[in-house]
Tab-separated table of C-alpha atoms in Angstrom:
chain	number	residue	atom	x	y	z
A	49	MET	CA	-0.293	-0.252	0.432
A	50	VAL	CA	2.956	2.172	0.911
A	51	LEU	CA	3.706	1.840	-3.286
A	52	ALA	CA	0.681	1.933	-4.508
A	53	THR	CA	0.359	6.232	-2.209
A	54	ARG	CA	3.743	6.887	-4.299
A	55	CYS	CA	1.820	6.012	-7.420
A	56	ARG	CA	-1.243	6.073	-8.933
A	57	SER	CA	-0.627	3.433	-11.733
A	58	ALA	CA	0.692	0.950	-8.903
A	59	GLY	CA	-2.644	-0.800	-7.801
A	60	ARG	CA	-4.229	-0.471	-11.721
A	61	VAL	CA	-0.993	-2.723	-12.458
A	62	GLN	CA	-1.790	-4.771	-8.791
A	63	GLU	CA	-5.204	-5.720	-10.306
A	64	ALA	CA	-4.903	-5.487	-14.048
A	65	ALA	CA	-1.883	-8.658	-12.780
A	66	ARG	CA	-4.351	-10.251	-11.141
A	67	SER	CA	-7.094	-10.832	-13.750
A	68	LYS	CA	-4.983	-12.701	-15.666
A	69	GLY	CA	-3.095	-14.964	-13.832
A	70	VAL	CA	0.142	-12.853	-13.074
A	71	ARG	CA	2.204	-11.637	-10.285
A	72	ARG	CA	3.449	-8.322	-10.653
A	73	THR	CA	5.809	-6.646	-8.823
A	74	VAL	CA	6.099	-2.754	-8.408
A	75	CYS	CA	9.200	-1.573	-8.091
A	76	ASP	CA	10.063	2.086	-5.975
A	77	LYS	CA	8.905	5.363	-7.275
A	78	ARG	CA	10.824	4.827	-10.146
A	79	CYS	CA	7.566	3.380	-11.095
A	80	ARG	CA	9.479	-0.538	-12.543
A	81	SER	CA	7.351	-3.195	-13.142
A	82	ALA	CA	8.587	-7.233	-13.580
A	83	ALA	CA	6.121	-9.802	-14.994
A	84	ALA	CA	6.949	-12.564	-13.538
A	85	PRO	CA	4.330	-15.794	-14.696
A	86	ARG	CA	3.187	-18.572	-12.453
A	87	ARG	CA	4.493	-21.809	-13.110
A	88	LYS	CA	3.905	-25.189	-11.252
A	89	SER	CA	6.183	-25.805	-8.628
A	90	LEU	CA	8.699	-28.557	-9.892
A	91	PRO	CA	10.535	-30.989	-7.921
A	92	PRO	CA	13.961	-30.256	-7.167
A	93	ARG	CA	15.719	-31.075	-10.170
A	94	PRO	CA	19.569	-34.229	-8.428
A	95	PRO	CA	22.485	-32.763	-7.354
A	96	ALA	CA	24.918	-32.433	-10.683
A	97	VAL	CA	28.231	-34.544	-9.833
A	98	GLY	CA	31.540	-32.858	-11.079
A	99	GLY	CA	28.443	-31.736	-14.068
A	100	ARG	CA	28.096	-34.612	-15.356
A	101	VAL	CA	24.524	-35.752	-14.346
A	102	GLU	CA	23.371	-36.353	-17.708
A	103	GLN	CA	26.317	-38.342	-18.962
A	104	VAL	CA	26.342	-41.062	-16.823
A	105	GLU	CA	23.009	-41.049	-17.143
A	106	GLN	CA	23.154	-41.845	-20.232
A	107	VAL	CA	26.022	-44.067	-19.698
A	108	GLU	CA	24.108	-46.161	-17.674
A	109	GLN	CA	21.062	-46.093	-19.304
A	110	VAL	CA	23.283	-47.530	-22.851
A	111	GLU	CA	24.883	-50.290	-20.549
A	112	SER	CA	22.120	-51.305	-19.643
A	113	ARG	CA	20.204	-51.609	-22.949
A	114	GLN	CA	23.351	-53.792	-23.876
A	115	HIS	CA	23.451	-56.103	-21.314
A	116	SER	CA	19.629	-56.814	-21.485
A	117	GLU	CA	20.797	-57.655	-25.201
A	118	ALA	CA	23.662	-59.520	-24.261
A	119	SER	CA	21.529	-61.640	-20.960
A	120	ALA	CA	20.048	-62.533	-23.943
A	121	ARG	CA	22.113	-64.256	-25.496
A	122	PRO	CA	23.746	-68.102	-24.578
A	123	GLY	CA	26.774	-67.610	-23.008
A	124	ALA	CA	27.117	-63.964	-23.711
A	125	SER	CA	26.279	-62.198	-19.956
A	126	ALA	CA	30.242	-63.500	-18.827
A	127	ARG	CA	31.496	-62.214	-21.872
A	128	PHE	CA	30.009	-58.900	-21.549
A	129	GLU	CA	30.650	-58.186	-18.200
A	130	THR	CA	33.784	-58.534	-18.578
A	131	SER	CA	34.169	-56.369	-21.180
A	132	ALA	CA	32.496	-53.109	-19.184
A	133	ARG	CA	35.020	-54.121	-16.311
A	134	LEU	CA	37.955	-53.126	-19.337
A	135	ARG	CA	36.296	-50.268	-20.477
A	136	SER	CA	34.933	-48.875	-17.107
A	137	PRO	CA	36.634	-45.618	-17.024
A	138	PRO	CA	38.464	-44.760	-13.493
A	139	SER	CA	37.024	-45.380	-10.082
A	140	ASN	CA	36.444	-41.460	-9.276
A	141	PRO	CA	33.110	-40.274	-10.797
A	142	LEU	CA	33.755	-36.811	-9.802
A	143	CYS	CA	36.806	-35.891	-11.972
A	144	PRO	CA	37.325	-39.008	-13.500
A	145	VAL	CA	39.992	-39.126	-16.824
A	146	SER	CA	38.785	-39.014	-20.169
A	147	PRO	CA	38.092	-42.508	-21.004
A	148	LEU	CA	40.709	-44.471	-22.979
A	149	ARG	CA	39.289	-42.226	-26.639
A	150	ARG	CA	37.304	-44.823	-28.019
A	151	GLN	CA	35.721	-44.864	-32.092
A	152	ASN	CA	33.901	-48.094	-33.583
A	153	GLY	CA	35.254	-49.960	-30.180
A	154	ARG	CA	38.397	-49.093	-30.882
A	155	VAL	CA	40.829	-47.452	-28.738
A	156	ALA	CA	42.205	-43.620	-30.990
A	157	ALA	CA	44.571	-41.867	-28.391
A	158	ILE	CA	46.346	-42.584	-25.236
A	159	ASP	CA	49.183	-41.054	-23.137
A	160	LEU	CA	53.412	-41.733	-23.350
A	161	ASN	CA	55.216	-41.361	-20.107
A	162	SER	CA	58.585	-42.195	-19.265
A	163	ASP	CA	60.201	-41.234	-15.964
A	164	LEU	CA	63.151	-38.037	-17.002
A	165	GLY	CA	65.381	-35.781	-15.222
A	166	GLU	CA	66.494	-38.758	-12.680
A	167	TRP	CA	70.240	-37.524	-13.309
A	168	SER	CA	72.306	-35.008	-11.833
A	169	VAL	CA	75.870	-32.647	-12.224
A	170	ARG	CA	77.951	-35.792	-11.256
A	171	GLN	CA	76.188	-38.463	-12.925
A	172	THR	CA	74.235	-38.729	-16.457
A	173	VAL	CA	71.354	-41.361	-16.772
A	174	GLY	CA	69.627	-42.296	-20.266
A	175	ASP	CA	68.325	-40.267	-23.254
A	176	ASP	CA	66.690	-37.875	-21.718
A	177	ALA	CA	66.149	-35.286	-24.825
A	178	ALA	CA	65.232	-37.912	-27.707
A	179	ILE	CA	63.152	-39.704	-25.369
A	180	PHE	CA	61.250	-36.010	-24.913
A	181	ALA	CA	61.198	-36.385	-28.217
A	182	VAL	CA	58.826	-39.299	-28.417
A	183	VAL	CA	56.228	-39.018	-24.973
A	184	ALA	CA	53.283	-36.968	-23.706
A	185	SER	CA	54.140	-36.988	-20.695
A	186	ALA	CA	57.240	-36.656	-18.878
A	187	ASN	CA	57.487	-37.320	-15.039
A	188	VAL	CA	61.519	-35.183	-13.933
A	189	ALA	CA	62.676	-36.413	-10.446
A	190	CYS	CA	62.484	-34.195	-7.677
A	191	GLY	CA	66.233	-34.833	-6.650
A	192	PHE	CA	64.588	-36.924	-3.876
A	193	HIS	CA	66.100	-40.362	-4.625
A	194	ALA	CA	67.776	-38.970	-8.060
A	195	GLY	CA	67.795	-35.355	-10.036
A	196	ASP	CA	68.999	-32.048	-8.138
A	197	ALA	CA	67.738	-28.547	-9.394
A	198	ALA	CA	69.841	-28.536	-12.521
A	199	SER	CA	68.204	-31.866	-14.129
A	200	MET	CA	65.573	-30.594	-12.662
A	201	ARG	CA	65.345	-26.627	-14.985
A	202	ALA	CA	66.679	-28.873	-17.907
A	203	SER	CA	63.702	-30.931	-18.218
A	204	VAL	CA	61.092	-27.880	-17.991
A	205	ALA	CA	63.153	-26.240	-20.569
A	206	GLN	CA	62.354	-29.888	-22.546
A	207	ALA	CA	59.024	-30.208	-21.662
A	208	VAL	CA	58.246	-26.485	-23.561
A	209	SER	CA	60.753	-27.081	-26.319
A	210	HIS	CA	58.403	-30.606	-27.158
A	211	GLY	CA	55.470	-29.231	-25.895
A	212	VAL	CA	55.526	-32.531	-23.361
A	213	VAL	CA	52.986	-32.744	-20.254
A	214	LEU	CA	55.339	-31.775	-16.868
A	215	GLY	CA	54.804	-34.490	-14.311
A	216	ALA	CA	56.492	-34.742	-11.079
A	217	HIS	CA	57.885	-37.804	-10.376
A	218	PRO	CA	58.526	-37.644	-5.724
A	219	GLY	CA	60.453	-40.757	-3.501
A	220	TYR	CA	61.670	-41.713	-1.412
A	221	ARG	CA	65.190	-39.466	-0.110
A	222	ASP	CA	67.215	-41.659	-1.016
A	223	PRO	CA	70.058	-40.928	-3.651
A	224	GLU	CA	72.214	-44.329	-3.097
A	225	GLY	CA	68.931	-47.316	-3.749
A	226	PHE	CA	67.761	-45.220	-6.121
A	227	GLY	CA	64.350	-44.759	-4.472
A	228	ARG	CA	63.730	-48.559	-4.934
A	229	ARG	CA	64.348	-49.743	-1.016
A	230	ASP	CA	61.415	-49.671	0.997
A	231	LEU	CA	62.362	-48.149	3.824
A	232	ASP	CA	60.266	-47.334	6.508
A	233	VAL	CA	59.342	-43.746	6.672
A	234	PRO	CA	56.149	-42.394	7.751
A	235	ALA	CA	53.772	-41.788	6.117
A	236	ASP	CA	53.048	-38.003	7.624
A	237	VAL	CA	56.539	-37.957	6.641
A	238	ILE	CA	55.682	-39.003	3.061
A	239	ALA	CA	53.244	-36.242	2.404
A	240	ALA	CA	55.000	-33.198	3.684
A	241	GLU	CA	57.987	-34.989	1.071
A	242	LEU	CA	56.272	-35.406	-1.421
A	243	LEU	CA	55.545	-31.025	-0.873
A	244	GLU	CA	59.218	-30.281	-0.817
A	245	GLN	CA	59.851	-32.154	-4.679
A	246	LEU	CA	56.682	-30.918	-5.653
A	247	GLY	CA	57.094	-27.462	-4.766
A	248	ALA	CA	60.602	-27.632	-6.123
A	249	LEU	CA	59.344	-28.939	-9.739
A	250	ASP	CA	56.468	-25.894	-9.838
A	251	ALA	CA	58.782	-23.314	-8.890
A	252	LEU	CA	61.317	-23.922	-11.856
A	253	ALA	CA	58.202	-25.033	-14.422
A	254	HIS	CA	56.657	-21.570	-12.871
A	255	GLY	CA	60.055	-19.597	-14.197
A	256	ALA	CA	59.716	-20.830	-17.847
A	257	GLY	CA	56.390	-19.972	-18.432
A	258	ILE	CA	53.956	-23.941	-17.565
A	259	ARG	CA	52.981	-25.710	-14.477
A	260	VAL	CA	53.291	-29.117	-12.904
A	261	ARG	CA	50.327	-30.977	-14.129
A	262	TYR	CA	49.940	-34.524	-12.554
A	263	VAL	CA	51.676	-36.205	-9.617
A	264	LYS	CA	53.740	-40.041	-9.935
A	265	ALA	CA	55.275	-41.220	-6.399
A	266	HIS	CA	59.073	-43.612	-8.103
A	267	GLY	CA	60.570	-46.459	-7.481
A	268	ALA	CA	59.391	-48.571	-4.064
A	269	LEU	CA	57.180	-45.034	-2.880
A	270	TYR	CA	54.811	-45.615	-5.696
A	271	HIS	CA	54.636	-49.108	-4.495
A	272	ARG	CA	53.838	-48.290	-1.072
A	273	LEU	CA	50.767	-46.186	-2.201
A	274	GLY	CA	49.868	-48.852	-3.871
A	275	ARG	CA	48.301	-50.718	-0.866
A	276	ASP	CA	49.183	-48.925	1.915
A	277	GLU	CA	45.727	-46.670	2.512
A	278	ARG	CA	47.184	-43.920	5.430
A	279	ALA	CA	49.730	-43.171	3.400
A	280	ALA	CA	47.915	-43.003	0.436
A	281	ASN	CA	45.091	-40.739	1.230
A	282	LEU	CA	47.597	-38.886	3.804
A	283	PHE	CA	49.767	-38.261	0.037
A	284	ALA	CA	46.629	-37.348	-2.410
A	285	GLU	CA	45.256	-35.461	0.306
A	286	ALA	CA	48.370	-33.783	-0.068
A	287	VAL	CA	48.652	-33.542	-3.629
A	288	ALA	CA	44.929	-31.936	-3.708
A	289	GLY	CA	45.957	-29.121	-0.871
A	290	TYR	CA	48.835	-27.904	-3.161
A	291	GLY	CA	47.134	-28.628	-6.158
A	292	ALA	CA	44.130	-26.458	-5.661
A	293	VAL	CA	46.527	-23.197	-3.804
A	294	ALA	CA	48.316	-23.496	-7.196
A	295	SER	CA	45.458	-23.096	-9.114
A	296	SER	CA	44.418	-19.479	-6.947
A	297	ALA	CA	47.267	-18.647	-8.354
A	298	ALA	CA	47.590	-18.946	-11.101
A	299	SER	CA	47.993	-15.859	-13.324
A	300	GLY	CA	46.414	-15.951	-16.570
A	301	ALA	CA	49.323	-17.261	-18.890
A	302	LEU	CA	49.611	-19.953	-16.028
A	303	ASP	CA	46.932	-23.395	-16.987
A	304	ALA	CA	44.757	-23.266	-13.772
A	305	SER	CA	43.532	-26.747	-13.488
A	306	PRO	CA	43.639	-29.481	-10.945
A	307	LEU	CA	46.531	-31.533	-10.481
A	308	ALA	CA	45.860	-35.299	-11.568
A	309	LEU	CA	47.212	-38.737	-9.744
A	310	LEU	CA	48.787	-40.741	-12.258
A	311	GLY	CA	49.442	-44.580	-10.913
A	312	LEU	CA	48.671	-48.805	-11.218
A	313	ALA	CA	44.953	-49.315	-11.367
A	314	GLY	CA	43.047	-50.507	-8.586
A	315	SER	CA	45.262	-49.772	-5.915
A	316	ALA	CA	44.944	-47.604	-2.353
A	317	LEU	CA	46.303	-44.392	-4.436
A	318	GLU	CA	43.029	-44.390	-6.833
A	319	ARG	CA	41.047	-44.304	-4.131
A	320	ALA	CA	42.592	-42.079	-2.640
A	321	ALA	CA	41.913	-40.456	-5.435
A	322	ALA	CA	38.575	-40.488	-5.081
A	323	ALA	CA	38.609	-39.963	-1.632
A	324	ALA	CA	40.632	-36.932	-2.316
A	325	GLY	CA	38.269	-35.509	-5.894
A	326	LEU	CA	41.467	-35.730	-7.499
A	327	ARG	CA	41.545	-36.968	-11.293
A	328	PHE	CA	43.797	-40.334	-11.488
A	329	ALA	CA	44.733	-42.051	-14.525
A	330	ARG	CA	45.639	-45.506	-14.603
A	331	GLU	CA	49.170	-46.961	-15.702
A	332	GLY	CA	50.223	-49.914	-17.664
A	333	PHE	CA	54.650	-51.014	-17.824
A	334	ALA	CA	55.318	-50.964	-21.344
A	335	ASP	CA	58.869	-51.988	-20.556
A	336	ARG	CA	58.702	-53.959	-17.677
A	337	GLY	CA	57.880	-57.693	-16.519
A	338	ALA	CA	54.471	-57.696	-14.395
A	339	ARG	CA	52.334	-59.875	-11.927
A	340	PRO	CA	49.402	-61.215	-12.539
A	341	ASP	CA	47.575	-58.659	-10.511
A	342	GLY	CA	49.663	-55.744	-12.184
A	343	SER	CA	52.500	-55.247	-10.244
A	344	LEU	CA	55.579	-55.153	-11.147
A	345	ILE	CA	58.302	-58.554	-10.795
A	346	PRO	CA	61.398	-56.920	-8.742
A	347	ARG	CA	64.033	-55.740	-10.481
A	348	GLY	CA	67.094	-58.788	-11.055
A	349	GLU	CA	64.435	-61.676	-11.899
A	350	PRO	CA	63.914	-63.126	-14.885
A	351	GLY	CA	61.474	-61.612	-17.500
A	352	ALA	CA	61.821	-58.065	-15.085
A	353	VAL	CA	63.214	-56.044	-17.497
A	354	LEU	CA	62.221	-55.857	-21.283
A	355	HIS	CA	64.470	-54.996	-23.918
A	356	ASP	CA	64.026	-56.430	-27.569
A	357	PRO	CA	61.921	-53.458	-28.852
A	358	GLY	CA	59.320	-55.467	-31.418
A	359	ALA	CA	58.288	-56.785	-28.206
A	360	VAL	CA	57.895	-53.492	-25.650
A	361	ALA	CA	56.029	-52.714	-28.400
A	362	ALA	CA	53.573	-55.144	-29.128
A	363	ARG	CA	52.596	-55.638	-25.475
A	364	ALA	CA	52.408	-51.845	-25.103
A	365	VAL	CA	49.791	-51.986	-28.540
A	366	GLU	CA	48.492	-54.519	-26.393
A	367	LEU	CA	48.035	-52.804	-22.924
A	368	ALA	CA	46.114	-49.601	-25.213
A	369	HIS	CA	43.627	-52.172	-26.663
A	370	ALA	CA	42.812	-54.000	-23.834
A	371	GLY	CA	41.239	-50.571	-21.836
A	372	GLY	CA	42.568	-51.072	-18.146
A	373	VAL	CA	45.173	-47.878	-18.992
A	374	ASP	CA	44.726	-44.326	-19.833
A	375	SER	CA	48.943	-43.914	-19.767
A	376	ILE	CA	51.721	-46.396	-21.382
A	377	CYS	CA	55.132	-45.719	-19.496
A	378	LEU	CA	58.735	-45.894	-20.602
A	379	HIS	CA	60.745	-45.744	-17.787
A	380	GLY	CA	64.253	-43.220	-19.195
A	381	ASP	CA	66.539	-45.436	-16.954
A	382	THR	CA	66.186	-48.850	-19.610
A	383	PRO	CA	69.386	-49.235	-21.441
A	384	GLY	CA	67.942	-48.343	-25.124
A	385	ALA	CA	65.327	-46.548	-23.408
A	386	ALA	CA	64.614	-43.936	-26.747
A	387	ASP	CA	65.211	-47.152	-29.127
A	388	LEU	CA	62.423	-48.724	-27.286
A	389	ALA	CA	60.714	-45.205	-26.595
A	390	ARG	CA	60.484	-44.728	-30.906
A	391	ALA	CA	59.624	-48.125	-30.966
A	392	VAL	CA	56.429	-48.040	-28.974
A	393	ARG	CA	55.285	-44.851	-30.242
A	394	ALA	CA	55.766	-45.930	-34.414
A	395	ALA	CA	53.594	-49.262	-33.728
A	396	LEU	CA	50.931	-46.681	-31.373
A	397	GLU	CA	50.322	-44.787	-34.517
A	398	ALA	CA	50.795	-47.657	-37.104
A	399	ASP	CA	47.880	-49.173	-35.419
A	400	GLY	CA	45.580	-46.138	-35.746
A	401	VAL	CA	46.267	-44.862	-32.152
A	402	GLU	CA	47.270	-41.023	-31.508
A	403	ILE	CA	48.518	-40.421	-29.066
A	404	ARG	CA	48.528	-37.677	-26.270
A	405	SER	CA	48.413	-36.616	-22.865
A	406	PHE	CA	45.875	-37.506	-19.929
A	407	VAL	CA	45.573	-34.335	-18.601
């Protein structure tokens, strides 16, 4: 009524609105009015999960239909379930990596990564420059198990030169054992030392205009995070915390996307990544022999390291098309690693698979 005394048209507007079933809000003394048609109340929409609700529903509908069709054929149900497990995306529905890019049932693209920068001014290992020219993602040692400021700076420069995505490759503080000894390091210390290593490499990356985009643990730490739930959870939480701060602080010239984790499929680290809301990429190894559970055969045992380029390339193609991995690793310190990397890339591309980073 106060508004009506300020504006003679207010009463007429409201009366006309009531007669037409329209709710009108009369403004202040400037006499602006906004019409808002009455709408039936709708049930609340389900909360969005990372903006992927519709996509998840579509996938579920398609897989349900496929399962029904498969079940109608004798002996087909078991084959479908096995195939579905192979094709299933990472277990984190909030922030999954892009699943294997498939076209007509075949892999269209996959990541190829390598452990690099594992040298120092006192020791040179491998042929990093040649491998940087082949891979899509580089896991760069951060000075604990191997590497130093010079190797990290050189690796960052190579990543920039070749357009390779930069990842941190932290390990135990064990240069004598190259990070391959299973040390009894407390889980909270692992998380703290991760931040020290990640921060060092990321600082050098910022100086070159790029960022660390993901983290992959090295050696014995890699295997520890695969089985130790507490260590994996603290590790993933540390990565998520660092990534959130780094993303918010990134300038317009730097990529502000969250960090991802690269590791063994079905591991404690994959579960920890899901709990921390991190993207997780599943890794397979082209130049290493593996046990039935997916863990690597320890170095020094028969079949642990593969050296034949043809065999390594064939294993890479098999890993890609099996559908259980998002990234294929080649170790930069394996003798002849550059030749192996070139053979793997050539075999994948000849089979119609594009090499593309998972981030």
